């Protein structure tokens, strides 16, 4: 039974609604998918190690900058986790 009943008003409604279907992904959803990628935790770990090395080598300006960038990444990750839980 793969045929569509063209006399059924529900099928008309569905066909009309398909014109409004947007196939583009919402930017926040796309970010959430990217952050869940397997390499993301590795990148965060490497950035933390690089910050430690910069601190040991006496480059406080770069340490402050990269720590703020790392905080932003972690906030973005935690925000994407909370938006995933919202139905």
PDB file of C-alpha atoms in Angstrom:
ATOM      1  CA  UNK A   1       0.000   0.000   0.000  1.00  0.00           C
ATOM      2  CA  UNK A   2       2.461   2.643  -1.196  1.00  0.00           C
ATOM      3  CA  UNK A   3      -0.053   4.714  -3.093  1.00  0.00           C
ATOM      4  CA  UNK A   4      -1.111   8.139  -1.863  1.00  0.00           C
ATOM      5  CA  UNK A   5      -4.810   8.907  -1.737  1.00  0.00           C
ATOM      6  CA  UNK A   6      -5.044  12.258  -3.527  1.00  0.00           C
ATOM      7  CA  UNK A   7      -8.613  12.693  -2.319  1.00  0.00           C
ATOM      8  CA  UNK A   8      -7.552  12.738   1.337  1.00  0.00           C
ATOM      9  CA  UNK A   9      -7.285  16.344   2.657  1.00  0.00           C
ATOM     10  CA  UNK A  10      -4.576  15.246   5.103  1.00  0.00           C
ATOM     11  CA  UNK A  11      -2.331  14.406   2.160  1.00  0.00           C
ATOM     12  CA  UNK A  12      -2.966  17.859   0.715  1.00  0.00           C
ATOM     13  CA  UNK A  13      -1.937  19.389   4.027  1.00  0.00           C
ATOM     14  CA  UNK A  14       1.241  17.298   4.141  1.00  0.00           C
ATOM     15  CA  UNK A  15       2.142  18.219   0.566  1.00  0.00           C
ATOM     16  CA  UNK A  16       1.644  21.925   1.318  1.00  0.00           C
ATOM     17  CA  UNK A  17       3.692  21.678   4.506  1.00  0.00           C
ATOM     18  CA  UNK A  18       6.606  20.081   2.635  1.00  0.00           C
ATOM     19  CA  UNK A  19       7.053  23.346   0.732  1.00  0.00           C
ATOM     20  CA  UNK A  20       7.827  25.039   4.049  1.00  0.00           C
ATOM     21  CA  UNK A  21      10.331  22.401   5.151  1.00  0.00           C
ATOM     22  CA  UNK A  22      13.758  23.968   5.659  1.00  0.00           C
ATOM     23  CA  UNK A  23      16.613  21.550   4.978  1.00  0.00           C
ATOM     24  CA  UNK A  24      19.323  23.836   6.371  1.00  0.00           C
ATOM     25  CA  UNK A  25      20.661  22.908   9.778  1.00  0.00           C
ATOM     26  CA  UNK A  26      20.276  25.399  12.595  1.00  0.00           C
ATOM     27  CA  UNK A  27      23.707  26.919  13.445  1.00  0.00           C
ATOM     28  CA  UNK A  28      23.522  25.891  17.118  1.00  0.00           C
ATOM     29  CA  UNK A  29      22.745  22.313  16.150  1.00  0.00           C
ATOM     30  CA  UNK A  30      25.680  22.293  13.759  1.00  0.00           C
ATOM     31  CA  UNK A  31      27.998  23.583  16.503  1.00  0.00           C
ATOM     32  CA  UNK A  32      26.780  20.908  18.881  1.00  0.00           C
ATOM     33  CA  UNK A  33      27.574  18.200  16.353  1.00  0.00           C
ATOM     34  CA  UNK A  34      31.043  19.610  15.692  1.00  0.00           C
ATOM     35  CA  UNK A  35      31.852  19.790  19.410  1.00  0.00           C
ATOM     36  CA  UNK A  36      30.847  16.182  19.899  1.00  0.00           C
ATOM     37  CA  UNK A  37      33.389  15.054  17.363  1.00  0.00           C
ATOM     38  CA  UNK A  38      36.027  12.695  18.735  1.00  0.00           C
ATOM     39  CA  UNK A  39      38.904  15.113  18.206  1.00  0.00           C
ATOM     40  CA  UNK A  40      37.409  17.915  20.285  1.00  0.00           C
ATOM     41  CA  UNK A  41      38.507  16.536  23.698  1.00  0.00           C
ATOM     42  CA  UNK A  42      41.980  15.882  22.277  1.00  0.00           C
ATOM     43  CA  UNK A  43      42.252  19.471  21.042  1.00  0.00           C
ATOM     44  CA  UNK A  44      41.207  20.830  24.428  1.00  0.00           C
ATOM     45  CA  UNK A  45      43.792  18.626  26.119  1.00  0.00           C
ATOM     46  CA  UNK A  46      46.534  19.748  23.746  1.00  0.00           C
ATOM     47  CA  UNK A  47      45.613  23.387  24.254  1.00  0.00           C
ATOM     48  CA  UNK A  48      45.854  22.913  28.022  1.00  0.00           C
ATOM     49  CA  UNK A  49      49.315  21.368  27.637  1.00  0.00           C
ATOM     50  CA  UNK A  50      50.417  24.213  25.353  1.00  0.00           C
ATOM     51  CA  UNK A  51      49.243  26.754  27.931  1.00  0.00           C
ATOM     52  CA  UNK A  52      51.302  25.002  30.615  1.00  0.00           C
ATOM     53  CA  UNK A  53      54.384  25.080  28.364  1.00  0.00           C
ATOM     54  CA  UNK A  54      53.882  28.787  27.630  1.00  0.00           C
ATOM     55  CA  UNK A  55      53.593  29.471  31.341  1.00  0.00           C
ATOM     56  CA  UNK A  56      56.827  27.590  32.031  1.00  0.00           C
ATOM     57  CA  UNK A  57      58.620  29.500  29.276  1.00  0.00           C
ATOM     58  CA  UNK A  58      57.582  32.848  30.797  1.00  0.00           C
ATOM     59  CA  UNK A  59      55.052  34.189  28.285  1.00  0.00           C
ATOM     60  CA  UNK A  60      52.247  35.496  30.517  1.00  0.00           C
ATOM     61  CA  UNK A  61      50.443  37.490  27.796  1.00  0.00           C
ATOM     62  CA  UNK A  62      49.958  34.412  25.641  1.00  0.00           C
ATOM     63  CA  UNK A  63      48.966  32.336  28.676  1.00  0.00           C
ATOM     64  CA  UNK A  64      46.194  34.795  29.575  1.00  0.00           C
ATOM     65  CA  UNK A  65      44.946  34.893  25.971  1.00  0.00           C
ATOM     66  CA  UNK A  66      44.886  31.124  25.493  1.00  0.00           C
ATOM     67  CA  UNK A  67      43.278  30.499  28.887  1.00  0.00           C
ATOM     68  CA  UNK A  68      40.448  32.863  27.969  1.00  0.00           C
ATOM     69  CA  UNK A  69      40.039  31.072  24.634  1.00  0.00           C
ATOM     70  CA  UNK A  70      39.978  27.714  26.417  1.00  0.00           C
ATOM     71  CA  UNK A  71      37.293  29.002  28.828  1.00  0.00           C
ATOM     72  CA  UNK A  72      35.182  30.105  25.862  1.00  0.00           C
ATOM     73  CA  UNK A  73      35.510  26.670  24.260  1.00  0.00           C
ATOM     74  CA  UNK A  74      34.483  24.959  27.466  1.00  0.00           C
ATOM     75  CA  UNK A  75      31.510  27.300  27.916  1.00  0.00           C
ATOM     76  CA  UNK A  76      30.415  26.639  24.350  1.00  0.00           C
ATOM     77  CA  UNK A  77      30.644  22.909  24.986  1.00  0.00           C
ATOM     78  CA  UNK A  78      28.613  23.105  28.191  1.00  0.00           C
ATOM     79  CA  UNK A  79      26.008  25.301  26.456  1.00  0.00           C
ATOM     80  CA  UNK A  80      25.687  22.821  23.595  1.00  0.00           C
ATOM     81  CA  UNK A  81      25.177  19.987  26.093  1.00  0.00           C
ATOM     82  CA  UNK A  82      22.326  21.848  27.775  1.00  0.00           C
ATOM     83  CA  UNK A  83      20.653  22.710  24.451  1.00  0.00           C
ATOM     84  CA  UNK A  84      20.804  19.028  23.493  1.00  0.00           C
ATOM     85  CA  UNK A  85      18.681  18.177  26.536  1.00  0.00           C
ATOM     86  CA  UNK A  86      15.954  20.675  25.686  1.00  0.00           C
ATOM     87  CA  UNK A  87      13.125  18.835  23.862  1.00  0.00           C
TER      88      UNK A  87
END
